[in-house]
Amino acid sequence: MPNGRGRVTLQIIADHLSVSTATVSLALRGSPLVAEATRLRVQQIAREMGYSYNRSAASLRTDRTNILGVGFHDITNPYFAELLAAIEETATAHGRSILLGTYAESLERQDRVLSTLKEYRPDGMIICAAGGSTPEAFDHLIAAGVPLVQLSREIIGLDLDFVGSDDRQGTVLAVEHLIALGHRRIAFLSESQSISTGRNRYAGYCGTLARHDMPLDPAIVYSAYGTRENGLKGIQAVLDVDDPPTAAVCFNDLTAFGAMMGLRHRGLEAGVDFSLIGCDDVQEAAQWYPALTTIKNFQAEMGHKSAEFLIKRIAEPDAPTRRLLLTPELVLRATTAPPRR
């Protein structure tokens, strides 16, 4: 067996096992055309000899890298971590790997990250855009022929496949629940017009108040991106108005977690002194005390579907554009109750 420092090739492995290079190549790719015993033996010897798959050479031969690029603005939010896990699971099941780039909410960083991902020649990309993105930000990817799928956030004016949740309907469910409990002063925490999810969720809030002839009071709408810190700041701000709310709908679960901490800073408890509803139903939502009432957006299914959409788009680049909106559900736990006053 070779013990030098030269690169181990398919030919070296084939010579060692007295088989053809085609057999070695098929075996290393797990092809069913090779008998299982031979396949396992080839894979074992390749590992022992230190063989490393030459992805660049393979991509030149096949015009495919089997890499799916993923561009996210945030992975510290468990919502996006859950999306990413689902994407990776589906990609792996289809023999693909993922290459991740993140850019916070920075348009400049997004442009740099997406350009870098493009240099790795992914077969396609799934994108959740930074706040304030315009269609022009993705022109260079489209011009390069990179298949794209938008996930969760949608850029109006881009004729691309999209997978997301019906965000407007999710907030309608939340506000209707609070109104049914008797709340008439309902705040909205982490409102943002720079992202489609923010616009749609806020539109659901405004529309539901209007249908019930309840006024929209800007004093109890806190504008910011959906983070724990902004949830804490937001709840403090709306509690300080002259006529404070008795409940709040939060843009996402992270905002709600921050708001729950903010309530405790005031000696108040969610579900007893004040009602809170989150959005997303991340795994952590059920583990808080009290457990968070929230809107379930089915992000695992969103992640799986976005990867499936991309794989189909790669195979059928001229197919009609597809758009999937998943229907959200209200998950009742322990952070909502009738108002105390």
Short mmCIF file of C-alpha atoms in Angstrom, two decimals, residues 64-184:
data_model
loop_
_atom_site.label_atom_id
_atom_site.label_comp_id
_atom_site.label_asym_id
_atom_site.label_seq_id
_atom_site.Cartn_x
_atom_site.Cartn_y
_atom_site.Cartn_z
CA ARG A 64 -22.30 19.99 -11.34
CA THR A 65 -20.74 20.57 -7.93
CA ASN A 66 -23.58 18.95 -5.93
CA ILE A 67 -23.37 22.00 -3.66
CA LEU A 68 -26.41 24.07 -2.70
CA GLY A 69 -25.56 27.56 -1.53
CA VAL A 70 -27.58 28.98 1.37
CA GLY A 71 -27.59 32.69 2.15
CA PHE A 72 -29.18 33.65 5.48
CA HIS A 73 -29.21 36.95 7.30
CA ASP A 74 -29.11 35.24 10.70
CA ILE A 75 -28.45 31.80 12.19
CA THR A 76 -28.38 32.89 15.85
CA ASN A 77 -32.19 32.96 15.71
CA PRO A 78 -33.35 29.36 16.33
CA TYR A 79 -36.02 29.81 13.64
CA PHE A 80 -33.30 29.98 10.98
CA ALA A 81 -31.27 27.22 12.61
CA GLU A 82 -34.33 24.98 12.27
CA LEU A 83 -34.78 26.02 8.63
CA LEU A 84 -31.13 25.26 7.95
CA ALA A 85 -31.32 21.81 9.56
CA ALA A 86 -34.27 20.91 7.33
CA ILE A 87 -32.51 22.18 4.21
CA GLU A 88 -29.41 20.16 5.01
CA GLU A 89 -31.44 17.02 5.70
CA THR A 90 -33.17 17.23 2.32
CA ALA A 91 -29.95 18.15 0.52
CA THR A 92 -28.15 15.16 2.03
CA ALA A 93 -30.97 12.83 1.02
CA HIS A 94 -30.44 14.00 -2.57
CA GLY A 95 -26.66 13.60 -2.48
CA ARG A 96 -25.95 17.32 -2.05
CA SER A 97 -23.92 19.33 0.42
CA ILE A 98 -24.67 22.87 1.54
CA LEU A 99 -22.42 25.90 1.68
CA LEU A 100 -23.65 28.57 4.10
CA GLY A 101 -23.06 32.31 4.10
CA THR A 102 -24.52 34.81 6.58
CA TYR A 103 -24.78 38.58 6.42
CA ALA A 104 -26.85 39.87 9.37
CA GLU A 105 -29.10 42.67 8.05
CA SER A 106 -26.26 44.30 6.09
CA LEU A 107 -26.88 44.87 2.37
CA GLU A 108 -23.16 45.44 1.75
CA ARG A 109 -22.22 42.23 3.52
CA GLN A 110 -25.00 40.34 1.72
CA ASP A 111 -23.60 41.41 -1.66
CA ARG A 112 -20.11 40.27 -0.65
CA VAL A 113 -21.28 36.94 0.78
CA LEU A 114 -23.48 36.05 -2.19
CA SER A 115 -20.66 36.91 -4.59
CA THR A 116 -18.32 34.63 -2.63
CA LEU A 117 -20.85 31.79 -2.63
CA LYS A 118 -21.23 32.21 -6.40
CA GLU A 119 -17.47 31.72 -6.83
CA TYR A 120 -17.84 28.18 -5.48
CA ARG A 121 -20.15 27.39 -8.42
CA PRO A 122 -23.09 26.01 -6.44
CA ASP A 123 -25.74 24.22 -8.47
CA GLY A 124 -28.26 26.65 -6.99
CA MET A 125 -28.94 28.86 -3.96
CA ILE A 126 -31.60 29.31 -1.29
CA ILE A 127 -31.78 32.89 -0.06
CA CYS A 128 -33.39 34.63 2.89
CA ALA A 129 -32.60 38.24 2.07
CA ALA A 130 -31.35 40.99 4.34
CA GLY A 131 -33.80 43.73 5.28
CA GLY A 132 -34.20 46.40 2.61
CA SER A 133 -33.04 44.17 -0.25
CA THR A 134 -34.16 45.08 -3.78
CA PRO A 135 -34.40 42.90 -6.90
CA GLU A 136 -31.22 44.48 -8.25
CA ALA A 137 -29.20 42.88 -5.43
CA PHE A 138 -29.68 39.50 -7.09
CA ASP A 139 -29.15 40.51 -10.72
CA HIS A 140 -25.58 39.18 -10.73
CA LEU A 141 -26.75 35.73 -9.62
CA ILE A 142 -29.56 35.63 -12.16
CA ALA A 143 -27.22 36.82 -14.91
CA ALA A 144 -24.79 34.02 -14.01
CA GLY A 145 -27.59 31.49 -14.42
CA VAL A 146 -27.64 30.43 -10.75
CA PRO A 147 -31.03 28.83 -9.90
CA LEU A 148 -32.53 30.65 -6.89
CA VAL A 149 -35.27 30.01 -4.34
CA GLN A 150 -36.46 32.66 -1.90
CA LEU A 151 -37.20 31.38 1.60
CA SER A 152 -39.36 33.02 4.29
CA ARG A 153 -38.68 36.58 3.08
CA GLU A 154 -39.87 37.54 -0.40
CA ILE A 155 -38.48 40.33 -2.56
CA ILE A 156 -41.30 41.84 -4.56
CA GLY A 157 -40.42 42.10 -8.24
CA LEU A 158 -38.30 38.95 -8.39
CA ASP A 159 -39.83 36.18 -10.49
CA LEU A 160 -38.31 33.39 -8.41
CA ASP A 161 -39.59 30.31 -6.63
CA PHE A 162 -40.68 31.12 -3.08
CA VAL A 163 -41.47 29.10 0.04
CA GLY A 164 -42.86 30.79 3.13
CA SER A 165 -45.70 31.05 5.59
CA ASP A 166 -48.93 33.04 5.30
CA ASP A 167 -47.63 35.67 7.71
CA ARG A 168 -50.64 37.95 7.48
CA GLN A 169 -52.99 35.12 8.44
CA GLY A 170 -50.74 34.13 11.34
CA THR A 171 -51.08 37.55 12.96
CA VAL A 172 -54.82 37.53 12.31
CA LEU A 173 -55.06 34.34 14.37
CA ALA A 174 -53.03 35.93 17.18
CA VAL A 175 -55.03 39.16 17.38
CA GLU A 176 -58.38 37.36 17.11
CA HIS A 177 -57.38 35.15 20.04
CA LEU A 178 -56.52 38.14 22.21
CA ILE A 179 -59.72 39.97 21.29
CA ALA A 180 -61.75 36.85 22.14
CA LEU A 181 -60.12 36.89 25.59
CA GLY A 182 -61.35 40.46 26.10
CA HIS A 183 -58.25 42.52 25.27
CA ARG A 184 -58.85 45.92 23.67
#
